[in-house]
Amino acid sequence: MAGLILHCGGELVDYETVQNSFTPEPQDSHYPIPHSKILELVTGGLEEQGLTVVGGEHALAKEGARYFGLLQLSNGDNHEDFSLIAAVRNTHDKSFSASMALGSRVFVCDNLAFSGEVTFARKHTRFASQDLPKLVSESLGRLGSLKRSQEARIEGYKIAELNDDKALATIWRAVDAGVLPLNKIPAVREQWENPIYDEFAPRNGWSLFNGFTEVLKGVRAELLPKRTQRLHGLMDSACGLDFSTLRHVVVDEDISQN
């Protein structure tokens, strides 16, 4: 399994390293939660939802202050060309909230995309650790609808035929949608016109979607969920689909340099 793109000193590590990673002492109103605790609660919560973790990658950044993980999931009803993926993140430096995003991984190319995100705790306050099991359980209760929507969405992309004009117009709209910067447009267009994988030769939404995600492989792990949530919105519109009830987290990070 491949997928974590790391910058700024990020390092791939094994599960034992995550378990043994340093958790700072509480300071003022900030009570850091161990990365391992977040990961264990998410894994347990996924299993309660009928999803088994069958593989994964873990990474630490900023001297261990930030954790990112990718978990490959199985639910007994697996698809031939893609699997469900969960991205987990936690931090000790107040840079973002502990959260998990649900998405998909395409087997032929290891492309990743995330459609919905649930946040477990907005702040690491004094009682966050005590309340966390309940918060995680309640949050992961939303996964059923996210899972069904993700699978239906991918099937919708596969049957949505696109001509060149529609595909190129969608590629250009990706800049305004915050999916990718202007300088990445030629790379996505090349993937549409000359796909590097035979599986994406059909002229449909699935082919264009994977052209985008192939180019997005260069995006940092912490930015990828938000970028691909935006991509799903763009592709839903191009393919005539409506998944507006999914919870998307709105962010405003600068994409010009990534």
Coordinates of C-alpha atoms in Angstrom, one line a residue:
M1 CA 0.0 0.0 0.0
A2 CA 1.3 3.4 -0.9
G3 CA -0.1 6.9 -0.5
L4 CA 1.4 9.2 2.1
I5 CA 3.2 12.1 0.5
L6 CA 5.3 13.8 3.2
H7 CA 7.0 17.2 3.2
C8 CA 8.5 19.4 5.9
G9 CA 10.4 16.7 7.7
G10 CA 7.6 14.1 7.7
E11 CA 8.8 10.5 8.2
L12 CA 7.1 7.1 7.6
V13 CA 7.1 5.0 10.8
D14 CA 5.7 1.7 12.0
Y15 CA 2.8 1.2 14.4
E16 CA 5.1 0.6 17.4
T17 CA 6.8 4.0 16.8
V18 CA 3.4 5.7 16.9
Q19 CA 2.5 3.9 20.1
N20 CA 5.8 5.0 21.7
S21 CA 5.7 8.6 20.4
F22 CA 6.1 11.4 22.9
T23 CA 3.0 13.2 24.2
P24 CA 3.6 16.6 25.8
E25 CA 2.4 17.4 29.2
P26 CA -0.7 19.6 29.5
Q27 CA -0.1 23.3 29.3
D28 CA -2.7 25.9 30.3
S29 CA -6.0 24.7 28.7
H30 CA -4.3 22.5 26.1
Y31 CA -4.3 18.7 26.9
P32 CA -2.6 16.8 24.1
I33 CA -4.1 13.4 23.3
P34 CA -1.6 10.6 22.4
H35 CA -1.6 9.7 18.7
S36 CA -1.9 6.0 19.6
K37 CA -5.1 6.6 21.5
I38 CA -6.7 8.4 18.6
L39 CA -5.6 5.5 16.3
E40 CA -6.9 2.8 18.6
L41 CA -10.3 4.5 19.1
V42 CA -10.7 4.9 15.3
T43 CA -9.7 1.3 14.6
G44 CA -12.1 0.0 17.2
G45 CA -14.9 2.3 15.9
L46 CA -14.4 1.2 12.4
E47 CA -14.7 -2.4 13.4
E48 CA -18.0 -1.6 15.2
Q49 CA -19.2 -0.3 11.9
G50 CA -18.3 -3.6 10.2
L51 CA -15.1 -2.3 8.6
T52 CA -11.9 -4.2 9.2
V53 CA -8.4 -2.6 8.9
V54 CA -6.4 -4.8 6.6
G55 CA -3.4 -2.5 5.9
G56 CA -2.0 0.9 6.7
E57 CA 0.8 3.5 6.7
H58 CA 1.7 5.9 9.5
A59 CA 3.7 9.0 9.5
L60 CA 5.0 11.6 12.1
A61 CA 6.0 15.1 11.4
K62 CA 7.2 18.2 13.2
E63 CA 9.3 16.1 15.6
G64 CA 6.4 13.8 16.3
A65 CA 3.9 16.6 17.1
R66 CA 1.7 15.7 14.1
Y67 CA 0.4 12.2 13.1
F68 CA -1.1 11.1 9.8
G69 CA -2.3 7.6 9.0
L70 CA -3.9 5.7 6.1
L71 CA -5.9 2.7 6.9
Q72 CA -7.1 0.3 4.1
L73 CA -10.5 -1.2 5.0
S74 CA -12.5 -4.3 4.1
N75 CA -16.1 -4.9 4.8
G76 CA -16.8 -8.3 3.2
D77 CA -18.3 -6.6 0.1
N78 CA -15.2 -5.5 -1.6
H79 CA -14.9 -4.1 -5.1
E80 CA -12.5 -5.3 -7.8
D81 CA -10.9 -2.0 -8.7
F82 CA -11.0 0.1 -5.5
S83 CA -11.1 -0.2 -1.7
L84 CA -12.2 2.0 1.1
I85 CA -9.6 4.1 2.9
A86 CA -9.6 6.0 6.1
A87 CA -7.2 8.9 6.7
V88 CA -6.6 9.7 10.4
R89 CA -4.8 12.7 11.8
N90 CA -3.9 14.1 15.2
T91 CA -1.7 16.9 16.5
H92 CA 0.0 18.1 19.7
D93 CA 0.7 21.6 18.3
K94 CA -2.9 23.0 17.9
S95 CA -2.5 23.0 14.1
F96 CA -5.7 21.1 13.3
S97 CA -8.4 19.0 15.0
A98 CA -8.2 15.3 15.5
S99 CA -10.3 13.8 12.6
M100 CA -10.8 11.0 10.1
A101 CA -11.7 11.2 6.4
L102 CA -13.3 8.4 4.5
G103 CA -12.4 7.8 0.8
S104 CA -11.1 5.3 -1.7
R105 CA -7.9 3.9 -3.1
V106 CA -7.8 2.6 -6.7
F107 CA -5.8 -0.6 -6.9
V108 CA -4.2 -0.2 -10.4
C109 CA -2.5 3.1 -9.6
D110 CA -2.8 3.7 -5.8
N111 CA -4.7 6.9 -6.4
L112 CA -6.4 8.2 -3.2
A113 CA -9.5 10.4 -2.8
F114 CA -11.6 11.4 0.2
S115 CA -15.2 12.3 0.1
G116 CA -16.2 13.1 3.7
E117 CA -14.6 14.0 7.0
V118 CA -15.6 13.7 10.6
T119 CA -14.0 15.6 13.4
F120 CA -13.7 14.0 16.9
A121 CA -12.8 17.0 19.0
R122 CA -12.4 20.7 18.2
K123 CA -10.0 21.3 21.0
H124 CA -7.7 19.2 23.2
T125 CA -9.1 20.6 26.4
R126 CA -9.0 19.1 29.9
F127 CA -11.8 16.7 29.5
A128 CA -11.2 15.9 25.8
S129 CA -9.5 12.6 26.6
Q130 CA -12.3 11.5 28.9
D131 CA -15.0 12.4 26.3
L132 CA -13.1 11.1 23.3
P133 CA -14.4 7.5 23.2
K134 CA -18.0 8.8 23.0
L135 CA -17.1 11.5 20.5
V136 CA -15.3 9.0 18.2
S137 CA -18.2 6.5 18.5
E138 CA -20.8 9.1 17.6
S139 CA -18.7 10.5 14.8
L140 CA -18.0 7.2 13.2
G141 CA -21.8 6.5 13.3
R142 CA -21.9 8.7 10.2
L143 CA -19.7 6.3 8.2
G144 CA -22.6 4.2 7.0
S145 CA -24.0 6.9 4.8
L146 CA -20.5 8.1 3.8
K147 CA -19.6 4.6 2.7
R148 CA -22.8 4.1 0.7
S149 CA -22.4 7.5 -1.0
Q150 CA -18.8 6.9 -1.9
E151 CA -19.6 3.6 -3.6
A152 CA -22.6 5.0 -5.4
R153 CA -20.6 8.1 -6.5
I154 CA -17.8 6.0 -8.1
E155 CA -20.4 3.9 -9.9
G156 CA -22.0 7.1 -11.1
Y157 CA -18.6 8.3 -12.5
K158 CA -18.1 5.1 -14.4
I159 CA -21.4 5.4 -16.3
A160 CA -21.2 9.1 -17.0
E161 CA -19.9 9.6 -20.5
L162 CA -17.8 12.7 -21.1
N163 CA -16.7 14.2 -24.4
D164 CA -13.5 16.2 -24.8
D165 CA -15.2 19.6 -24.5
K166 CA -17.0 18.6 -21.2
A167 CA -13.8 17.1 -19.8
L168 CA -11.6 20.1 -20.7
A169 CA -14.1 22.6 -19.3
T170 CA -14.2 20.6 -16.0
I171 CA -10.4 20.6 -15.9
W172 CA -10.3 24.4 -16.2
R173 CA -13.0 24.8 -13.5
A174 CA -10.7 22.8 -11.1
V175 CA -8.6 25.9 -10.5
D176 CA -11.6 28.0 -9.3
A177 CA -12.9 25.0 -7.3
G178 CA -9.6 24.9 -5.3
V179 CA -8.7 21.4 -6.5
L180 CA -5.3 22.3 -8.0
P181 CA -3.2 25.3 -9.0
L182 CA -3.1 26.6 -12.6
N183 CA 0.3 25.1 -13.4
K184 CA -1.2 21.6 -12.9
I185 CA -3.8 22.0 -15.7
P186 CA -1.5 20.6 -18.5
A187 CA -0.7 17.5 -16.5
V188 CA -4.4 16.6 -15.9
R189 CA -5.2 17.3 -19.6
E190 CA -2.4 14.9 -20.6
Q191 CA -3.9 12.3 -18.3
W192 CA -7.2 12.7 -20.0
E193 CA -5.9 12.7 -23.6
N194 CA -3.2 10.0 -23.0
P195 CA -4.1 8.0 -19.9
I196 CA -1.1 6.0 -18.6
Y197 CA -3.4 3.1 -17.4
D198 CA -5.6 1.2 -19.9
E199 CA -8.3 1.0 -17.2
F200 CA -8.9 4.8 -17.7
A201 CA -9.1 4.8 -21.5
P202 CA -13.0 4.9 -21.6
R203 CA -14.2 8.5 -22.0
N204 CA -16.2 8.8 -18.8
G205 CA -16.2 10.5 -15.4
W206 CA -14.1 7.8 -13.8
S207 CA -11.3 8.3 -16.3
L208 CA -11.2 12.0 -15.7
F209 CA -11.5 11.6 -12.0
N210 CA -8.4 9.4 -12.0
G211 CA -6.6 11.8 -14.2
F212 CA -7.0 14.4 -11.5
T213 CA -6.0 12.0 -8.6
E214 CA -2.9 10.9 -10.5
V215 CA -1.7 14.5 -10.6
L216 CA -2.8 15.0 -7.0
K217 CA -0.4 12.3 -5.9
G218 CA 2.1 15.1 -5.2
V219 CA -0.1 16.8 -2.6
R220 CA 1.0 16.6 1.0
A221 CA -0.9 14.2 3.2
E222 CA -2.5 16.8 5.4
L223 CA -3.9 18.7 2.3
L224 CA -5.1 15.7 0.3
P225 CA -8.5 15.1 2.0
K226 CA -9.6 18.7 1.5
R227 CA -8.4 18.8 -2.1
T228 CA -10.1 15.6 -3.0
Q229 CA -13.3 16.5 -1.3
R230 CA -13.4 19.6 -3.5
L231 CA -12.6 17.3 -6.5
H232 CA -15.6 15.2 -5.7
G233 CA -17.8 18.2 -5.7
L234 CA -16.4 19.2 -9.1
M235 CA -16.8 15.8 -10.6
D236 CA -20.3 15.3 -9.1
S237 CA -21.4 18.4 -11.0
A238 CA -19.7 17.2 -14.3
C239 CA -21.4 13.8 -14.0
G240 CA -24.8 15.1 -13.0
L241 CA -24.7 13.6 -9.5
D242 CA -25.9 15.1 -6.2
F243 CA -24.2 14.2 -2.9
S244 CA -24.7 17.5 -1.3
T245 CA -25.8 15.9 2.0
L246 CA -22.3 14.7 2.6
R247 CA -20.4 16.7 5.2
H248 CA -17.5 18.5 3.6
V249 CA -15.1 20.6 5.8
V250 CA -14.5 24.0 4.3
V251 CA -10.9 25.2 4.4
D252 CA -9.0 28.1 3.0
E253 CA -5.4 27.0 2.8
D254 CA -3.3 28.5 0.0
I255 CA -3.0 26.1 -2.9
S256 CA -0.7 28.2 -5.1
Q257 CA 2.5 26.5 -4.0
N258 CA 1.4 22.9 -3.7

